[in-house]
Coordinates of N, CA and C in Angstrom, one line a residue:
F1 N 18.2 -18.2 -5.5 CA 17.2 -18.7 -4.6 C 16.2 -17.6 -4.3
S2 N 16.7 -16.4 -4.0 CA 15.8 -15.3 -3.6 C 14.8 -14.9 -4.7
S3 N 15.2 -15.2 -5.9 CA 14.3 -14.8 -7.0 C 13.1 -15.7 -7.1
M4 N 13.1 -16.8 -6.4 CA 12.0 -17.8 -6.4 C 11.0 -17.5 -5.3
I5 N 11.2 -16.5 -4.5 CA 10.3 -16.2 -3.4 C 9.4 -15.0 -3.8
L6 N 8.1 -15.1 -3.4 CA 7.2 -14.0 -3.6 C 7.4 -13.0 -2.5
W7 N 8.0 -11.9 -2.7 CA 8.2 -10.9 -1.7 C 7.0 -10.0 -1.7
T8 N 6.5 -9.7 -0.5 CA 5.3 -8.9 -0.4 C 5.5 -7.8 0.6
G9 N 4.6 -6.8 0.5 CA 4.6 -5.7 1.5 C 3.2 -5.1 1.5
E10 N 2.8 -4.7 2.7 CA 1.5 -3.9 2.8 C 1.8 -2.7 3.6
T11 N 1.1 -1.6 3.2 CA 1.2 -0.4 4.0 C -0.1 0.3 4.0
T12 N -0.3 1.2 5.0 CA -1.5 2.0 5.2 C -1.2 3.5 5.0
F13 N -2.0 4.1 4.2 CA -1.9 5.6 4.0 C -3.1 6.2 4.7
T14 N -2.8 7.3 5.5 CA -3.9 8.0 6.1 C -3.7 9.5 5.8
R15 N -4.7 10.2 6.2 CA -4.7 11.7 6.0 C -3.6 12.3 6.8
R16 N -3.3 11.7 8.0 CA -2.3 12.2 8.8 C -0.9 12.1 8.2
G17 N -0.7 11.2 7.2 CA 0.5 11.1 6.5 C 0.7 12.0 5.3
I18 N -0.3 12.8 5.1 CA -0.3 13.7 3.9 C -0.2 15.2 4.4
F19 N 0.8 15.9 3.9 CA 0.9 17.3 4.3 C 0.9 18.2 3.1
N20 N 0.0 19.2 3.0 CA 0.0 20.1 1.9 C 0.3 21.5 2.5
S21 N 1.5 22.0 2.3 CA 1.9 23.3 2.8 C 1.1 24.4 2.2
H22 N 0.5 24.3 1.0 CA -0.2 25.3 0.4 C -1.5 25.7 1.1
N23 N -2.0 24.7 1.9 CA -3.2 25.0 2.7 C -3.0 25.3 4.1
S24 N -1.7 25.5 4.5 CA -1.4 25.6 5.9 C -0.5 26.8 6.2
H25 N -0.5 27.8 5.4 CA 0.3 29.0 5.6 C -0.1 29.8 6.8
V26 N 0.8 30.4 7.5 CA 0.6 31.3 8.5 C 1.4 32.5 8.3
W27 N 0.8 33.7 8.3 CA 1.6 34.9 8.1 C 2.1 35.4 9.4
A28 N 3.4 35.3 9.6 CA 4.0 35.6 10.9 C 5.4 36.3 10.6
H29 N 5.6 37.4 11.4 CA 6.9 38.1 11.2 C 8.1 37.4 11.8
N30 N 7.8 36.7 12.9 CA 9.0 36.0 13.6 C 9.4 34.7 12.9
N31 N 8.5 34.0 12.3 CA 8.9 32.7 11.6 C 8.1 32.6 10.4
P32 N 8.6 33.0 9.2 CA 7.9 32.9 8.0 C 7.6 31.5 7.5
H33 N 8.3 30.5 8.1 CA 8.1 29.1 7.7 C 7.1 28.3 8.5
T34 N 6.4 29.0 9.4 CA 5.5 28.4 10.3 C 4.2 27.9 9.5
T35 N 3.7 26.8 9.9 CA 2.5 26.3 9.4 C 1.5 26.0 10.5
R36 N 0.2 26.0 10.2 CA -0.8 25.7 11.3 C -1.3 24.3 11.1
Q37 N -1.5 23.6 12.3 CA -2.0 22.3 12.2 C -3.5 22.4 12.1
R38 N -4.1 21.4 11.4 CA -5.6 21.4 11.2 C -6.1 20.0 11.6
N39 N -7.3 20.0 12.1 CA -8.0 18.7 12.3 C -9.0 18.5 11.2
F40 N -9.1 17.3 10.7 CA -10.0 17.1 9.6 C -11.2 16.4 10.1
Q41 N -12.3 16.8 9.5 CA -13.6 16.3 9.9 C -13.7 14.8 9.6
H42 N -13.2 14.4 8.4 CA -13.3 13.0 8.0 C -11.9 12.4 7.9
E43 N -11.8 11.2 8.5 CA -10.5 10.5 8.4 C -10.7 9.5 7.2
F44 N -9.6 9.2 6.5 CA -9.6 8.2 5.5 C -8.4 7.3 5.7
R45 N -8.5 6.1 5.1 CA -7.4 5.1 5.2 C -7.4 4.3 4.0
C46 N -6.2 4.0 3.5 CA -6.0 3.3 2.2 C -5.0 2.2 2.5
N47 N -5.3 0.9 2.4 CA -4.4 -0.2 2.6 C -4.0 -0.7 1.2
V48 N -2.7 -0.8 1.0 CA -2.2 -1.2 -0.3 C -1.2 -2.4 -0.2
W49 N -1.4 -3.4 -1.0 CA -0.6 -4.5 -1.1 C 0.2 -4.5 -2.4
M50 N 1.5 -4.9 -2.3 CA 2.3 -5.0 -3.5 C 3.2 -6.2 -3.4
G51 N 3.5 -6.9 -4.5 CA 4.4 -8.1 -4.4 C 5.4 -8.0 -5.5
M52 N 6.5 -8.8 -5.4 CA 7.5 -8.9 -6.4 C 8.0 -10.4 -6.4
L53 N 8.0 -10.9 -7.7 CA 8.5 -12.2 -7.9 C 9.4 -12.2 -9.1
H54 N 10.6 -12.7 -8.8 CA 11.7 -12.6 -9.8 C 11.9 -11.1 -10.2
D55 N 11.7 -10.7 -11.4 CA 11.8 -9.3 -11.8 C 10.5 -8.6 -12.1
R56 N 9.4 -9.2 -11.6 CA 8.0 -8.7 -11.9 C 7.4 -8.1 -10.7
L57 N 6.8 -7.0 -10.9 CA 5.9 -6.4 -9.8 C 4.5 -6.9 -10.0
I58 N 3.9 -7.2 -8.8 CA 2.5 -7.7 -8.8 C 1.7 -6.7 -8.0
G59 N 0.7 -6.2 -8.6 CA -0.1 -5.2 -7.9 C 0.1 -3.8 -8.5
P60 N -0.3 -2.8 -7.8 CA -0.8 -2.8 -6.4 C -2.2 -3.3 -6.4
F61 N -2.6 -3.7 -5.2 CA -3.9 -4.1 -4.9 C -4.4 -3.4 -3.6
F62 N -5.6 -2.7 -3.7 CA -6.1 -1.9 -2.6 C -7.0 -2.8 -1.8
L63 N -6.6 -3.0 -0.5 CA -7.3 -3.8 0.4 C -8.4 -3.0 1.1
P64 N -9.3 -3.7 1.9 CA -10.3 -3.0 2.6 C -9.8 -2.0 3.6
D65 N -10.5 -1.0 3.9 CA -10.1 0.1 4.8 C -9.8 -0.5 6.2
R66 N -10.7 -1.3 6.7 CA -10.5 -2.0 8.0 C -10.0 -3.4 7.7
L67 N -8.7 -3.6 7.8 CA -8.1 -4.9 7.4 C -8.1 -5.8 8.7
N68 N -8.5 -7.0 8.5 CA -8.4 -8.0 9.6 C -7.9 -9.3 9.0
G69 N -7.8 -10.3 9.8 CA -7.3 -11.6 9.3 C -8.2 -12.2 8.3
E70 N -9.5 -12.1 8.5 CA -10.5 -12.7 7.5 C -10.4 -12.0 6.2
S71 N -10.4 -10.7 6.2 CA -10.3 -10.0 4.9 C -9.0 -10.3 4.2
F72 N -7.9 -10.4 4.9 CA -6.6 -10.7 4.3 C -6.6 -12.1 3.7
R73 N -7.3 -13.1 4.5 CA -7.4 -14.4 4.0 C -8.1 -14.5 2.7
R74 N -9.2 -13.7 2.6 CA -10.0 -13.6 1.3 C -9.2 -13.1 0.2
F75 N -8.3 -12.1 0.5 CA -7.4 -11.6 -0.5 C -6.5 -12.7 -1.0
L76 N -5.9 -13.4 -0.1 CA -4.9 -14.5 -0.5 C -5.6 -15.6 -1.3
S77 N -6.9 -15.9 -0.9 CA -7.6 -17.0 -1.6 C -8.2 -16.6 -2.9
N78 N -8.8 -15.3 -3.0 CA -9.5 -14.9 -4.1 C -8.8 -14.0 -5.1
D79 N -8.1 -13.0 -4.5 CA -7.6 -11.9 -5.4 C -6.1 -12.2 -5.8
L80 N -5.3 -12.8 -4.9 CA -3.9 -13.0 -5.3 C -3.8 -13.9 -6.5
P81 N -4.6 -15.0 -6.6 CA -4.4 -15.9 -7.8 C -4.7 -15.1 -9.1
I82 N -5.7 -14.2 -9.1 CA -6.0 -13.3 -10.3 C -4.8 -12.4 -10.6
L83 N -4.2 -11.8 -9.6 CA -3.0 -11.0 -9.8 C -1.9 -11.8 -10.4
M84 N -1.8 -13.0 -9.9 CA -0.6 -13.9 -10.4 C -0.8 -14.3 -11.8
E85 N -2.0 -14.2 -12.4 CA -2.2 -14.6 -13.8 C -1.3 -13.8 -14.8
N86 N -0.8 -12.6 -14.4 CA 0.1 -11.8 -15.2 C 1.5 -12.3 -15.1
V87 N 1.8 -13.2 -14.2 CA 3.2 -13.7 -14.0 C 3.3 -14.9 -14.9
P88 N 4.4 -15.0 -15.7 CA 4.6 -16.2 -16.5 C 4.5 -17.5 -15.7
L89 N 4.0 -18.5 -16.3 CA 3.8 -19.8 -15.7 C 5.1 -20.4 -15.1
Q90 N 6.2 -20.2 -15.9 CA 7.5 -20.8 -15.4 C 7.9 -20.2 -14.1
F91 N 7.6 -18.9 -13.8 CA 8.0 -18.3 -12.6 C 7.1 -18.8 -11.5
R92 N 5.8 -19.0 -11.8 CA 4.9 -19.4 -10.7 C 5.1 -20.9 -10.3
Q93 N 5.5 -21.7 -11.3 CA 5.7 -23.1 -11.0 C 7.0 -23.4 -10.2
N94 N 8.0 -22.5 -10.4 CA 9.3 -22.7 -9.7 C 9.5 -21.8 -8.5
S95 N 8.5 -21.3 -8.0 CA 8.6 -20.3 -6.9 C 7.9 -20.8 -5.6
W96 N 8.2 -20.1 -4.5 CA 7.6 -20.4 -3.2 C 6.4 -19.4 -3.0
I97 N 5.3 -19.8 -3.5 CA 4.1 -19.0 -3.4 C 3.1 -19.7 -2.5
P98 N 2.6 -19.0 -1.5 CA 1.6 -19.6 -0.6 C 0.4 -20.1 -1.2

């Protein structure tokens, strides 16, 4: 039964979620593992959608930076059917896909 469902997930990646210790060293005698926090001039955001149907991965698909209901509806109506073209017809016909 569970192999007939299109399982999906979306996530957002931001600069705050990325840490590069090579750019954050602090030379200190009392704690050699200290790093310094930095503020970035430009913020970025990346929304990614991924799906799984049966044993097939669908995507990833990069959604707009500012995601709202209308842009997600456009993804479901316009982009998801194109992504599903790579899934064999027998899986698409026998599954619960919106």
